[in-house]
Amino acid sequence: MKESYDVVVVGAGPAGSVAAYSAAKAGTSVLVLERRREIGVPVQCGEALSEDVLKEMNIKPDPSWAVNPTNSVKIVSPSGIAVRISERRVTGKVGYILNRKVFDKYLALRAAEAGADIRVGTYVDGLMFKDGKICGVRARGFEGNLKVESKVVIAADGVGSRVARWAGMNTAIKLDDFESGVQFQMVGVDFESPTMLEFYLSSKIAPGGYAWVFPKGEHLANVGLGVLGSRAERRAIDYLRDFVSSNPALAKGKVVEINAGGIPVCGPLKQTVKDNVVLVGDAARQVNALTGGGIDSAMRAGQIAGEVVAEAVKEGDVSEKRLKEYDKRWREKMGKSHERYFKAKNVLLSLSDRELDQLAETLSKVDFDRISLTDMLKVLVKSHPKLLWKLKGLV
């Protein structure tokens, strides 16, 4: 391993690996440092991904990691009213349930093949500064203590990003904007359709969040939930056990894996760049605040970050002013949708279980042709004028 690179990426999740690929492909020298010994482990998400982002990046789905296609959604209200939406009839669009352990490795291998160096089992424990500016990272791993100089550090080290804090960036999250998520991988479960994503809304099942059942194969599924710390009275895993035991389709299933993690649902950070440093993915809070999903946003932001950083390095200008091109581009691409997701999350939190049932009853009578938040909101406003003030700004 060299002692100096143009770019050091901290974290080999989707955001980091796509950023590394993008920067390396543009001709810069890139090093990815990952604290875990195995990329993709442990899994910390429901593993659902739309095909849109794969098409944007010319990534062909591979059965080794795109393990199950999905094309419909079922949303279940607190009293059990189900809203079913299928998208394939009109658009032909699909999504996938991933094997993240394989998918994350695939993205890292793609970065390596583009020229990036990768070191696993390497823990970044500090930044290096010169004349008050970041000039690299300190780390420790199998090779002992390391000092690696770089022109830019890309922080892809997750929701608890230490790189962002070391760089002096405000990453604080309110209790109302942070969910605790836990997931069982279960075998021996039943589901309505192997291509349908199931969501369950109820203050009793998942206060401040929702529960999900994502089919992953024959009688195999990811079953999980997220709860807001400010509303939960018990641990997330206790709510999940109750959800499983009370659901006839799940109760006889067997848990073969347990995963857990924190989910930022606060909307993106106001600042995602400084001199010599860029934040991507969960580190930048680029997460759908309504669903908690963030793989697609992380990949899109990673691609933009890699492109901008590579150009900045070639120009010899890695100042905050120059790197703000990244901030501008990702906000132009995703900023408005993230704002709407955050507003929608707050609207959802303001609704009682009774109101959720009323809305579900209305939606269950409509035959939707696509999975669209906007389409559903238009129906709700028309049917429930009293909700207009709550839904203002979303439609």
XYZ file of C-alpha atoms in Angstrom:
395
model
C 0.000 0.000 0.000
C 1.232 3.442 -0.896
C 1.633 6.171 1.699
C -0.122 8.801 -0.392
C -3.302 8.831 -2.508
C -5.381 11.449 -4.208
C -8.487 10.221 -2.421
C -9.082 8.151 0.713
C -12.586 6.730 1.153
C -13.519 5.721 4.689
C -16.131 2.962 4.549
C -16.895 0.314 1.910
C -20.678 0.380 1.931
C -22.592 1.277 -1.258
C -21.812 5.008 -0.919
C -18.092 4.488 -0.376
C -17.590 1.825 -3.020
C -19.498 3.740 -5.702
C -17.550 6.916 -4.834
C -14.292 4.965 -5.064
C -15.302 3.465 -8.419
C -16.307 6.832 -9.810
C -13.111 8.585 -8.650
C -10.812 5.757 -9.772
C -12.471 5.522 -13.170
C -11.806 9.244 -13.606
C -8.079 8.597 -13.177
C -7.332 9.480 -9.555
C -5.524 7.213 -7.114
C -8.007 5.914 -4.528
C -7.730 3.966 -1.281
C -10.782 2.513 0.482
C -10.422 1.711 4.176
C -13.016 -0.578 5.764
C -12.964 -1.378 9.470
C -14.764 -4.707 9.067
C -12.828 -7.765 7.981
C -15.595 -8.753 5.591
C -17.376 -6.186 3.423
C -21.173 -6.351 3.688
C -21.248 -7.923 7.140
C -23.246 -7.354 9.261
C -26.338 -6.461 7.237
C -28.067 -3.359 8.594
C -31.072 -2.810 6.315
C -34.143 -4.448 4.825
C -32.189 -5.041 1.578
C -34.810 -3.592 -0.799
C -33.658 -1.616 -3.845
C -35.412 -0.103 -6.861
C -34.060 -1.004 -10.277
C -33.870 2.695 -11.251
C -30.483 3.338 -9.672
C -29.018 0.187 -11.209
C -30.100 1.331 -14.659
C -28.623 4.787 -14.059
C -25.243 3.213 -13.314
C -25.416 0.531 -15.992
C -25.299 -2.212 -13.380
C -26.943 -5.397 -14.591
C -28.773 -7.254 -11.799
C -27.047 -10.530 -10.970
C -28.938 -13.421 -9.352
C -26.087 -13.795 -6.859
C -27.130 -10.525 -5.188
C -30.479 -9.558 -6.765
C -32.061 -12.590 -5.161
C -35.762 -11.780 -5.545
C -37.612 -9.359 -7.873
C -40.487 -7.305 -6.455
C -43.270 -5.447 -8.257
C -45.990 -4.686 -5.735
C -46.601 -3.293 -2.270
C -49.109 -4.037 0.481
C -49.628 -1.467 3.238
C -51.607 -2.696 6.249
C -53.295 -0.246 8.637
C -53.509 -0.691 12.429
C -56.874 -2.517 12.224
C -55.746 -4.700 9.314
C -57.076 -2.800 6.279
C -54.784 -3.618 3.347
C -53.859 -1.317 0.475
C -52.334 -3.156 -2.487
C -50.445 -1.398 -5.266
C -48.829 -3.001 -8.309
C -46.472 -1.093 -10.589
C -45.590 -3.665 -13.207
C -48.856 -3.538 -15.145
C -48.194 -0.064 -16.505
C -44.513 0.716 -16.206
C -42.898 -2.706 -16.180
C -40.709 -1.509 -13.311
C -39.393 -3.860 -10.693
C -37.287 -3.715 -7.593
C -35.115 -6.305 -5.919
C -34.509 -7.792 -2.533
C -30.752 -7.961 -2.265
C -28.236 -10.194 -0.632
C -26.317 -7.246 0.824
C -23.390 -9.432 1.818
C -22.812 -10.201 -1.862
C -24.003 -6.861 -3.269
C -21.659 -4.758 -1.142
C -18.734 -7.002 -2.122
C -19.729 -6.683 -5.767
C -19.606 -2.873 -5.553
C -16.214 -3.029 -3.802
C -14.827 -5.404 -6.450
C -16.135 -3.055 -9.138
C -14.190 -0.219 -7.498
C -11.060 -2.359 -7.270
C -11.293 -3.322 -10.927
C -11.523 0.394 -11.765
C -8.191 0.903 -9.974
C -9.010 1.582 -6.335
C -6.972 -0.080 -3.575
C -9.012 -1.611 -0.739
C -7.950 -2.520 2.797
C -10.354 -4.377 5.079
C -9.879 -4.834 8.811
C -8.457 -1.315 8.924
C -9.809 1.043 11.556
C -9.497 4.775 10.883
C -8.863 6.442 14.243
C -8.108 10.011 13.259
C -7.525 12.629 10.582
C -4.196 14.237 9.788
C -3.951 18.011 9.470
C -1.443 20.335 7.867
C -1.747 24.105 8.216
C -5.221 23.565 9.674
C -6.472 21.522 6.716
C -7.154 17.793 6.422
C -4.316 16.049 4.635
C -5.000 12.363 5.262
C -5.976 9.747 7.837
C -4.432 7.740 10.641
C -5.456 4.092 10.843
C -4.527 0.746 12.327
C -4.929 -2.710 10.902
C -3.117 -5.941 10.165
C -0.089 -3.960 9.016
C 0.046 -2.001 12.266
C -0.386 1.753 12.564
C -0.745 3.588 9.273
C -0.538 7.175 8.112
C -1.945 7.809 4.660
C -1.777 11.226 3.051
C -4.562 12.297 0.693
C -5.857 15.391 -1.029
C -9.481 14.546 -0.183
C -11.155 12.290 2.363
C -14.585 10.933 1.451
C -16.497 10.061 4.617
C -18.710 7.052 3.956
C -18.503 5.762 7.516
C -22.201 5.632 8.306
C -24.691 7.337 10.575
C -22.176 7.703 13.403
C -19.552 9.218 11.094
C -16.480 10.034 13.147
C -14.769 11.563 10.131
C -17.507 14.198 9.944
C -17.136 14.998 13.638
C -13.345 15.151 13.449
C -13.743 17.554 10.541
C -15.829 19.817 12.782
C -19.172 19.244 11.052
C -22.474 19.257 12.923
C -23.947 15.743 12.803
C -26.266 15.862 15.836
C -29.619 14.040 15.545
C -32.755 14.656 17.603
C -34.400 11.683 19.267
C -37.458 12.226 17.048
C -35.259 11.819 13.979
C -33.503 8.577 14.836
C -34.981 5.099 14.583
C -33.748 1.866 16.067
C -34.136 -0.913 13.524
C -33.977 -4.665 14.035
C -34.546 -7.463 11.545
C -34.930 -11.223 11.580
C -34.106 -13.313 8.558
C -36.716 -16.044 8.844
C -37.342 -19.356 7.127
C -40.635 -21.225 7.108
C -42.806 -18.144 6.705
C -45.796 -17.583 4.426
C -46.575 -14.464 2.418
C -49.312 -13.333 0.091
C -46.979 -13.042 -2.879
C -43.232 -13.697 -3.260
C -42.942 -10.440 -5.241
C -44.828 -8.198 -2.790
C -43.286 -5.950 -0.136
C -45.444 -5.785 2.994
C -45.575 -2.796 5.375
C -47.489 -2.641 8.671
C -48.401 0.673 10.316
C -49.494 0.763 13.947
C -48.419 2.567 17.103
C -48.651 -0.774 18.903
C -46.569 -2.700 16.380
C -43.890 -0.062 15.723
C -44.346 3.314 17.460
C -43.070 6.077 15.221
C -42.123 3.642 12.469
C -43.409 0.550 10.699
C -42.850 -3.181 10.352
C -41.939 -4.921 7.118
C -41.942 -8.357 5.504
C -39.694 -8.596 2.438
C -39.769 -11.979 0.646
C -36.277 -13.200 -0.114
C -36.990 -16.629 -1.569
C -39.267 -19.596 -1.091
C -40.565 -19.318 2.511
C -37.594 -17.044 3.296
C -38.051 -13.404 4.270
C -36.555 -10.372 5.988
C -38.929 -9.441 8.800
C -38.128 -6.277 10.691
C -39.259 -2.973 12.110
C -38.033 0.454 13.097
C -39.190 2.450 16.130
C -38.549 6.033 17.172
C -36.581 6.321 20.397
C -38.837 9.155 21.557
C -41.969 6.996 21.268
C -40.856 3.456 22.022
C -41.369 2.132 25.540
C -39.430 -1.080 24.935
C -36.508 -2.331 22.895
C -37.058 -2.644 19.147
C -36.428 -6.390 19.313
C -39.247 -6.799 21.840
C -41.685 -5.121 19.459
C -40.437 -7.352 16.641
C -40.912 -10.546 18.640
C -44.486 -9.502 19.424
C -45.161 -8.688 15.768
C -43.884 -12.074 14.639
C -45.751 -14.058 17.281
C -49.047 -12.279 16.548
C -48.847 -12.732 12.765
C -50.092 -16.209 11.673
C -47.982 -16.107 8.509
C -44.816 -15.581 10.550
C -45.431 -17.266 13.891
C -44.267 -20.718 12.765
C -41.138 -19.385 11.086
C -37.642 -19.803 12.464
C -35.089 -17.042 12.923
C -31.753 -17.813 11.241
C -30.149 -14.362 11.489
C -30.610 -11.167 13.509
C -29.427 -7.737 12.381
C -29.825 -4.316 13.950
C -28.773 -0.727 13.384
C -29.593 2.954 13.726
C -31.565 4.745 11.013
C -31.334 8.549 10.585
C -34.716 9.947 9.503
C -33.830 13.616 9.952
C -33.297 14.574 6.343
C -29.849 15.365 4.874
C -27.291 17.483 6.697
C -27.169 21.135 5.764
C -23.401 20.880 5.239
C -21.884 17.934 3.379
C -18.507 19.406 2.332
C -15.574 21.269 3.850
C -12.035 21.857 2.672
C -10.611 18.447 1.648
C -13.597 16.413 2.906
C -16.903 15.177 1.465
C -19.729 13.277 3.214
C -21.787 10.616 1.428
C -24.587 8.200 2.290
C -25.670 7.787 5.894
C -22.801 10.023 6.998
C -24.552 12.860 5.115
C -27.987 11.612 6.276
C -28.968 10.983 2.643
C -31.749 8.654 3.734
C -35.441 8.562 2.812
C -36.901 9.899 6.070
C -40.270 8.298 5.333
C -39.091 4.733 4.698
C -35.595 4.740 6.198
C -34.209 3.393 2.916
C -30.903 4.797 1.747
C -29.067 2.479 -0.657
C -30.209 4.264 -3.815
C -29.441 7.748 -2.445
C -26.064 6.559 -1.168
C -25.113 5.190 -4.577
C -26.233 8.309 -6.431
C -24.391 10.589 -3.998
C -21.312 8.369 -4.173
C -21.202 8.606 -7.941
C -21.470 12.396 -7.870
C -18.867 12.660 -5.090
C -16.349 10.559 -6.997
C -16.779 12.596 -10.166
C -16.508 15.980 -8.435
C -13.571 15.002 -6.241
C -11.635 13.564 -9.192
C -12.050 16.782 -11.176
C -11.138 18.924 -8.169
C -7.962 16.909 -7.588
C -6.946 17.276 -11.241
C -7.533 21.039 -11.014
C -5.473 21.254 -7.823
C -8.343 22.880 -5.937
C -9.989 20.817 -3.195
C -11.317 23.754 -1.210
C -14.805 23.827 0.240
C -15.817 26.298 -2.472
C -14.737 23.889 -5.242
C -16.197 20.795 -3.575
C -19.552 22.525 -3.162
C -20.240 21.394 -6.717
C -20.943 17.994 -5.143
C -23.360 19.531 -2.664
C -25.127 21.420 -5.449
C -25.395 18.422 -7.764
C -26.715 15.901 -5.270
C -29.279 18.377 -3.930
C -30.444 19.147 -7.471
C -30.862 15.431 -8.081
C -32.381 14.346 -4.747
C -32.906 17.369 -2.515
C -36.577 18.065 -3.246
C -37.584 14.433 -2.869
C -35.746 14.206 0.459
C -37.567 17.315 1.682
C -40.907 15.756 0.756
C -40.010 12.476 2.451
C -39.139 14.350 5.646
C -42.406 16.298 5.575
C -44.333 13.101 4.856
C -42.674 11.403 7.818
C -43.791 14.195 10.123
C -47.330 14.029 8.721
C -47.412 10.276 9.314
C -46.236 10.755 12.892
C -49.040 13.244 13.490
C -51.760 10.748 12.514
C -53.524 8.551 15.048
C -54.154 4.854 14.417
C -57.818 5.732 13.800
C -56.831 8.262 11.125
C -54.497 5.734 9.525
C -57.380 3.274 9.325
C -59.583 5.917 7.694
C -56.931 6.699 5.114
C -56.276 3.025 4.402
C -59.994 2.411 3.899
C -60.066 5.199 1.314
C -56.950 4.004 -0.504
C -58.090 0.367 -0.529
C -60.974 1.356 -2.831
C -58.674 2.855 -5.458
C -56.938 0.836 -8.168
C -53.481 2.415 -8.389
C -51.380 1.788 -11.481
C -48.070 2.665 -9.891
C -46.382 2.937 -6.521
C -46.498 6.693 -6.056
C -46.668 8.771 -2.869
C -48.003 11.723 -4.894
C -50.867 9.710 -6.387
C -51.915 8.432 -2.976
C -51.758 11.915 -1.444
C -53.989 13.348 -4.173
C -56.634 10.746 -3.414
C -56.398 11.411 0.316
C -56.728 15.188 -0.020
C -59.786 14.792 -2.228
C -61.441 12.339 0.163
C -60.345 13.933 3.452
C -60.312 17.746 3.057
C -59.694 18.141 6.796
C -56.259 16.606 6.285
C -55.303 19.253 3.748
C -53.481 21.383 6.322
C -51.414 18.397 7.414
C -50.619 17.375 3.859
C -49.815 20.910 2.690
C -46.557 21.025 0.775
C -46.578 17.334 -0.083
C -49.039 17.250 -2.969
